[in-house]
Amino acid sequence: MFSLVFNQEPNFVFSVVLVLAAISMLSGVLGAASQYEFRRILAFHSVSQVGYMLMGFAVSMLALAAGNRETATLALAGTIYFMFHHAIVKMNLFLISGIVLKLRGTTHLKKLGGLFSADAPLSTLFFVTSMALAGIPILSGFWAKLALVKAGLAAGQYLVIGVSLFVSVLTLFSMVKIWAEAFWKEAPRRRAGSARLRLRHGGWV
């Protein structure tokens, strides 16, 4: 749409989009890494994941402008798949954070703990979806990112692909931080006694 309105050289336009994609990925993931509030971490990662979508779209358009239709198709297909993956995974993660807020009255990681011992199925759901967000094989995020990385390398966009891989590592760090603080560590003493009962009654509503 930008190129239709401003009608510049496609290589210039979509190179700018690639830069914006890298900025979006980095700013989102660095913001998430600095947070200790469950939902804020997820929100910052939404900014980061939009960067992946921009990257895939820009790579597709640059490859198309260069006459490489196979790479353009791979990048566009990867972007569309990434959009569906992200919508499903992020919806699940926000729903889990809402359950945690309802049951514990907070989503601050330093005030949480003991969720795995209180409700293993809920914790397992978080673990699987968070690892999918980070792109761990063999989950949905891995295949989406693999398609984008392969297309980016085929198009010669090595720098932005390097940024995307670095961002994936930091995404994994954020998800492990949530897991360790909210689910794996022991519950705060004042909450430990009632945690199991509250989760059993409300966790799957």
Short mmCIF file of N, CA and C in Angstrom, two decimals, residues 84-172:
data_model
loop_
_atom_site.label_atom_id
_atom_site.label_comp_id
_atom_site.label_asym_id
_atom_site.label_seq_id
_atom_site.Cartn_x
_atom_site.Cartn_y
_atom_site.Cartn_z
N PHE A 84 -1.46 -16.44 11.46
CA PHE A 84 -2.41 -17.35 12.09
C PHE A 84 -1.82 -17.97 13.35
N HIS A 85 -0.56 -18.38 13.26
CA HIS A 85 0.12 -18.94 14.44
C HIS A 85 0.11 -17.95 15.60
N HIS A 86 0.48 -16.71 15.31
CA HIS A 86 0.57 -15.71 16.37
C HIS A 86 -0.78 -15.41 16.98
N ALA A 87 -1.81 -15.33 16.15
CA ALA A 87 -3.16 -15.04 16.67
C ALA A 87 -3.60 -16.11 17.66
N ILE A 88 -3.40 -17.37 17.31
CA ILE A 88 -3.84 -18.47 18.17
C ILE A 88 -3.01 -18.55 19.44
N VAL A 89 -1.69 -18.50 19.28
CA VAL A 89 -0.80 -18.63 20.44
C VAL A 89 -0.95 -17.47 21.40
N LYS A 90 -0.98 -16.25 20.87
CA LYS A 90 -1.07 -15.09 21.76
C LYS A 90 -2.43 -15.03 22.44
N MET A 91 -3.49 -15.44 21.75
CA MET A 91 -4.81 -15.50 22.39
C MET A 91 -4.77 -16.44 23.58
N ASN A 92 -4.17 -17.61 23.41
CA ASN A 92 -4.05 -18.57 24.51
C ASN A 92 -3.26 -17.99 25.67
N LEU A 93 -2.17 -17.33 25.38
CA LEU A 93 -1.33 -16.78 26.44
C LEU A 93 -2.05 -15.68 27.21
N PHE A 94 -2.78 -14.83 26.51
CA PHE A 94 -3.53 -13.78 27.21
C PHE A 94 -4.67 -14.38 28.04
N LEU A 95 -5.31 -15.43 27.53
CA LEU A 95 -6.35 -16.10 28.31
C LEU A 95 -5.76 -16.70 29.59
N ILE A 96 -4.60 -17.30 29.48
CA ILE A 96 -3.94 -17.86 30.66
C ILE A 96 -3.60 -16.76 31.66
N SER A 97 -3.10 -15.64 31.16
CA SER A 97 -2.78 -14.53 32.07
C SER A 97 -4.04 -14.00 32.74
N GLY A 98 -5.17 -14.03 32.04
CA GLY A 98 -6.43 -13.61 32.65
C GLY A 98 -6.88 -14.56 33.75
N ILE A 99 -6.68 -15.86 33.53
CA ILE A 99 -7.00 -16.84 34.57
C ILE A 99 -6.13 -16.61 35.80
N VAL A 100 -4.85 -16.37 35.56
CA VAL A 100 -3.93 -16.12 36.68
C VAL A 100 -4.36 -14.88 37.46
N LEU A 101 -4.74 -13.82 36.75
CA LEU A 101 -5.19 -12.60 37.41
C LEU A 101 -6.44 -12.86 38.23
N LYS A 102 -7.37 -13.61 37.67
CA LYS A 102 -8.63 -13.89 38.36
C LYS A 102 -8.39 -14.69 39.63
N LEU A 103 -7.48 -15.64 39.57
CA LEU A 103 -7.27 -16.54 40.71
C LEU A 103 -6.32 -15.98 41.76
N ARG A 104 -5.32 -15.25 41.31
CA ARG A 104 -4.32 -14.76 42.25
C ARG A 104 -4.43 -13.27 42.55
N GLY A 105 -5.20 -12.56 41.76
CA GLY A 105 -5.37 -11.13 42.00
C GLY A 105 -4.23 -10.27 41.53
N THR A 106 -3.26 -10.84 40.84
CA THR A 106 -2.12 -10.09 40.32
C THR A 106 -1.51 -10.86 39.16
N THR A 107 -0.81 -10.14 38.29
CA THR A 107 -0.03 -10.79 37.25
C THR A 107 1.43 -10.36 37.32
N HIS A 108 1.83 -9.79 38.45
CA HIS A 108 3.23 -9.42 38.64
C HIS A 108 4.02 -10.68 39.00
N LEU A 109 5.06 -10.95 38.26
CA LEU A 109 5.77 -12.22 38.41
C LEU A 109 6.37 -12.39 39.80
N LYS A 110 6.82 -11.31 40.41
CA LYS A 110 7.44 -11.41 41.73
C LYS A 110 6.42 -11.78 42.81
N LYS A 111 5.13 -11.60 42.52
CA LYS A 111 4.09 -11.92 43.50
C LYS A 111 3.41 -13.25 43.20
N LEU A 112 3.87 -13.92 42.15
CA LEU A 112 3.28 -15.19 41.77
C LEU A 112 4.21 -16.34 42.12
N GLY A 113 3.75 -17.55 41.85
CA GLY A 113 4.54 -18.75 42.11
C GLY A 113 3.64 -19.92 42.45
N GLY A 114 4.17 -21.11 42.29
CA GLY A 114 3.45 -22.31 42.69
C GLY A 114 2.35 -22.75 41.77
N LEU A 115 2.24 -22.16 40.58
CA LEU A 115 1.13 -22.52 39.70
C LEU A 115 1.28 -23.93 39.12
N PHE A 116 2.50 -24.37 38.91
CA PHE A 116 2.68 -25.72 38.37
C PHE A 116 2.24 -26.78 39.37
N SER A 117 2.61 -26.62 40.62
CA SER A 117 2.21 -27.59 41.63
C SER A 117 0.71 -27.51 41.92
N ALA A 118 0.11 -26.34 41.71
CA ALA A 118 -1.32 -26.17 41.96
C ALA A 118 -2.17 -26.70 40.81
N ASP A 119 -1.71 -26.52 39.59
CA ASP A 119 -2.50 -26.95 38.43
C ASP A 119 -1.56 -27.26 37.28
N ALA A 120 -1.13 -28.50 37.20
CA ALA A 120 -0.18 -28.91 36.16
C ALA A 120 -0.75 -28.78 34.74
N PRO A 121 -2.03 -29.12 34.48
CA PRO A 121 -2.55 -28.97 33.11
C PRO A 121 -2.51 -27.52 32.61
N LEU A 122 -2.92 -26.57 33.45
CA LEU A 122 -2.87 -25.17 33.06
C LEU A 122 -1.44 -24.75 32.79
N SER A 123 -0.54 -25.18 33.64
CA SER A 123 0.88 -24.85 33.49
C SER A 123 1.45 -25.45 32.21
N THR A 124 1.04 -26.68 31.91
CA THR A 124 1.50 -27.33 30.68
C THR A 124 1.00 -26.58 29.45
N LEU A 125 -0.24 -26.12 29.50
CA LEU A 125 -0.78 -25.33 28.39
C LEU A 125 0.04 -24.07 28.18
N PHE A 126 0.39 -23.39 29.27
CA PHE A 126 1.25 -22.21 29.13
C PHE A 126 2.60 -22.58 28.54
N PHE A 127 3.20 -23.65 29.05
CA PHE A 127 4.54 -24.03 28.61
C PHE A 127 4.56 -24.30 27.11
N VAL A 128 3.59 -25.06 26.62
CA VAL A 128 3.56 -25.41 25.20
C VAL A 128 3.35 -24.17 24.33
N THR A 129 2.39 -23.33 24.71
CA THR A 129 2.11 -22.15 23.88
C THR A 129 3.24 -21.13 23.95
N SER A 130 3.88 -21.01 25.10
CA SER A 130 5.00 -20.06 25.20
C SER A 130 6.20 -20.54 24.39
N MET A 131 6.44 -21.84 24.37
CA MET A 131 7.53 -22.37 23.55
C MET A 131 7.20 -22.23 22.06
N ALA A 132 5.92 -22.34 21.71
CA ALA A 132 5.52 -22.10 20.32
C ALA A 132 5.79 -20.65 19.93
N LEU A 133 5.51 -19.72 20.84
CA LEU A 133 5.79 -18.31 20.56
C LEU A 133 7.28 -18.09 20.33
N ALA A 134 8.10 -18.77 21.10
CA ALA A 134 9.55 -18.62 20.97
C ALA A 134 10.11 -19.31 19.73
N GLY A 135 9.33 -20.21 19.14
CA GLY A 135 9.78 -20.88 17.92
C GLY A 135 10.58 -22.15 18.17
N ILE A 136 10.26 -22.85 19.25
CA ILE A 136 10.96 -24.09 19.56
C ILE A 136 10.45 -25.22 18.66
N PRO A 137 11.35 -26.01 18.05
CA PRO A 137 10.88 -27.17 17.26
C PRO A 137 10.14 -28.14 18.18
N ILE A 138 9.11 -28.75 17.78
CA ILE A 138 8.48 -28.87 16.47
C ILE A 138 7.16 -28.08 16.43
N LEU A 139 7.08 -27.08 17.26
CA LEU A 139 5.84 -26.33 17.46
C LEU A 139 5.59 -25.36 16.31
N SER A 140 4.39 -24.77 16.29
CA SER A 140 3.96 -23.97 15.14
C SER A 140 4.87 -22.79 14.86
N GLY A 141 5.36 -22.14 15.89
CA GLY A 141 6.23 -20.98 15.68
C GLY A 141 7.53 -21.32 14.98
N PHE A 142 8.01 -22.53 15.20
CA PHE A 142 9.25 -22.95 14.54
C PHE A 142 9.08 -22.99 13.03
N TRP A 143 7.99 -23.58 12.55
CA TRP A 143 7.79 -23.70 11.11
C TRP A 143 7.55 -22.34 10.46
N ALA A 144 6.84 -21.46 11.18
CA ALA A 144 6.61 -20.11 10.65
C ALA A 144 7.93 -19.36 10.51
N LYS A 145 8.75 -19.41 11.57
CA LYS A 145 10.03 -18.70 11.53
C LYS A 145 11.00 -19.35 10.56
N LEU A 146 10.95 -20.67 10.45
CA LEU A 146 11.84 -21.36 9.50
C LEU A 146 11.56 -20.90 8.08
N ALA A 147 10.29 -20.78 7.72
CA ALA A 147 9.94 -20.32 6.37
C ALA A 147 10.46 -18.90 6.12
N LEU A 148 10.31 -18.03 7.12
CA LEU A 148 10.77 -16.65 6.97
C LEU A 148 12.29 -16.58 6.88
N VAL A 149 12.96 -17.37 7.70
CA VAL A 149 14.43 -17.38 7.69
C VAL A 149 14.96 -17.91 6.36
N LYS A 150 14.39 -19.00 5.87
CA LYS A 150 14.82 -19.55 4.59
C LYS A 150 14.61 -18.56 3.46
N ALA A 151 13.46 -17.88 3.47
CA ALA A 151 13.19 -16.89 2.42
C ALA A 151 14.15 -15.72 2.53
N GLY A 152 14.39 -15.25 3.76
CA GLY A 152 15.31 -14.13 3.95
C GLY A 152 16.72 -14.45 3.51
N LEU A 153 17.19 -15.65 3.82
CA LEU A 153 18.53 -16.06 3.39
C LEU A 153 18.61 -16.18 1.87
N ALA A 154 17.55 -16.74 1.27
CA ALA A 154 17.53 -16.87 -0.19
C ALA A 154 17.52 -15.51 -0.87
N ALA A 155 16.93 -14.51 -0.20
CA ALA A 155 16.88 -13.16 -0.76
C ALA A 155 18.12 -12.34 -0.41
N GLY A 156 19.03 -12.92 0.37
CA GLY A 156 20.26 -12.21 0.72
C GLY A 156 20.11 -11.19 1.83
N GLN A 157 19.03 -11.28 2.61
CA GLN A 157 18.78 -10.31 3.69
C GLN A 157 19.35 -10.86 5.01
N TYR A 158 20.67 -10.97 5.06
CA TYR A 158 21.32 -11.65 6.18
C TYR A 158 21.22 -10.87 7.48
N LEU A 159 21.31 -9.56 7.41
CA LEU A 159 21.31 -8.75 8.64
C LEU A 159 19.98 -8.86 9.38
N VAL A 160 18.88 -8.67 8.67
CA VAL A 160 17.57 -8.71 9.33
C VAL A 160 17.25 -10.13 9.80
N ILE A 161 17.75 -11.13 9.09
CA ILE A 161 17.56 -12.51 9.55
C ILE A 161 18.35 -12.75 10.83
N GLY A 162 19.55 -12.20 10.91
CA GLY A 162 20.32 -12.29 12.14
C GLY A 162 19.60 -11.64 13.30
N VAL A 163 18.98 -10.48 13.04
CA VAL A 163 18.20 -9.80 14.07
C VAL A 163 17.04 -10.68 14.52
N SER A 164 16.35 -11.30 13.56
CA SER A 164 15.19 -12.13 13.90
C SER A 164 15.59 -13.33 14.75
N LEU A 165 16.75 -13.92 14.50
CA LEU A 165 17.21 -15.05 15.30
C LEU A 165 17.58 -14.61 16.71
N PHE A 166 18.23 -13.45 16.81
CA PHE A 166 18.55 -12.89 18.13
C PHE A 166 17.28 -12.61 18.92
N VAL A 167 16.28 -12.07 18.24
CA VAL A 167 15.00 -11.78 18.89
C VAL A 167 14.33 -13.06 19.37
N SER A 168 14.46 -14.13 18.61
CA SER A 168 13.88 -15.41 19.04
C SER A 168 14.52 -15.90 20.34
N VAL A 169 15.82 -15.70 20.47
CA VAL A 169 16.51 -16.10 21.71
C VAL A 169 15.99 -15.29 22.89
N LEU A 170 15.82 -13.98 22.70
CA LEU A 170 15.30 -13.14 23.78
C LEU A 170 13.84 -13.44 24.08
N THR A 171 13.08 -13.84 23.06
CA THR A 171 11.70 -14.27 23.30
C THR A 171 11.68 -15.50 24.19
N LEU A 172 12.55 -16.44 23.91
CA LEU A 172 12.67 -17.63 24.76
C LEU A 172 13.03 -17.24 26.19
#
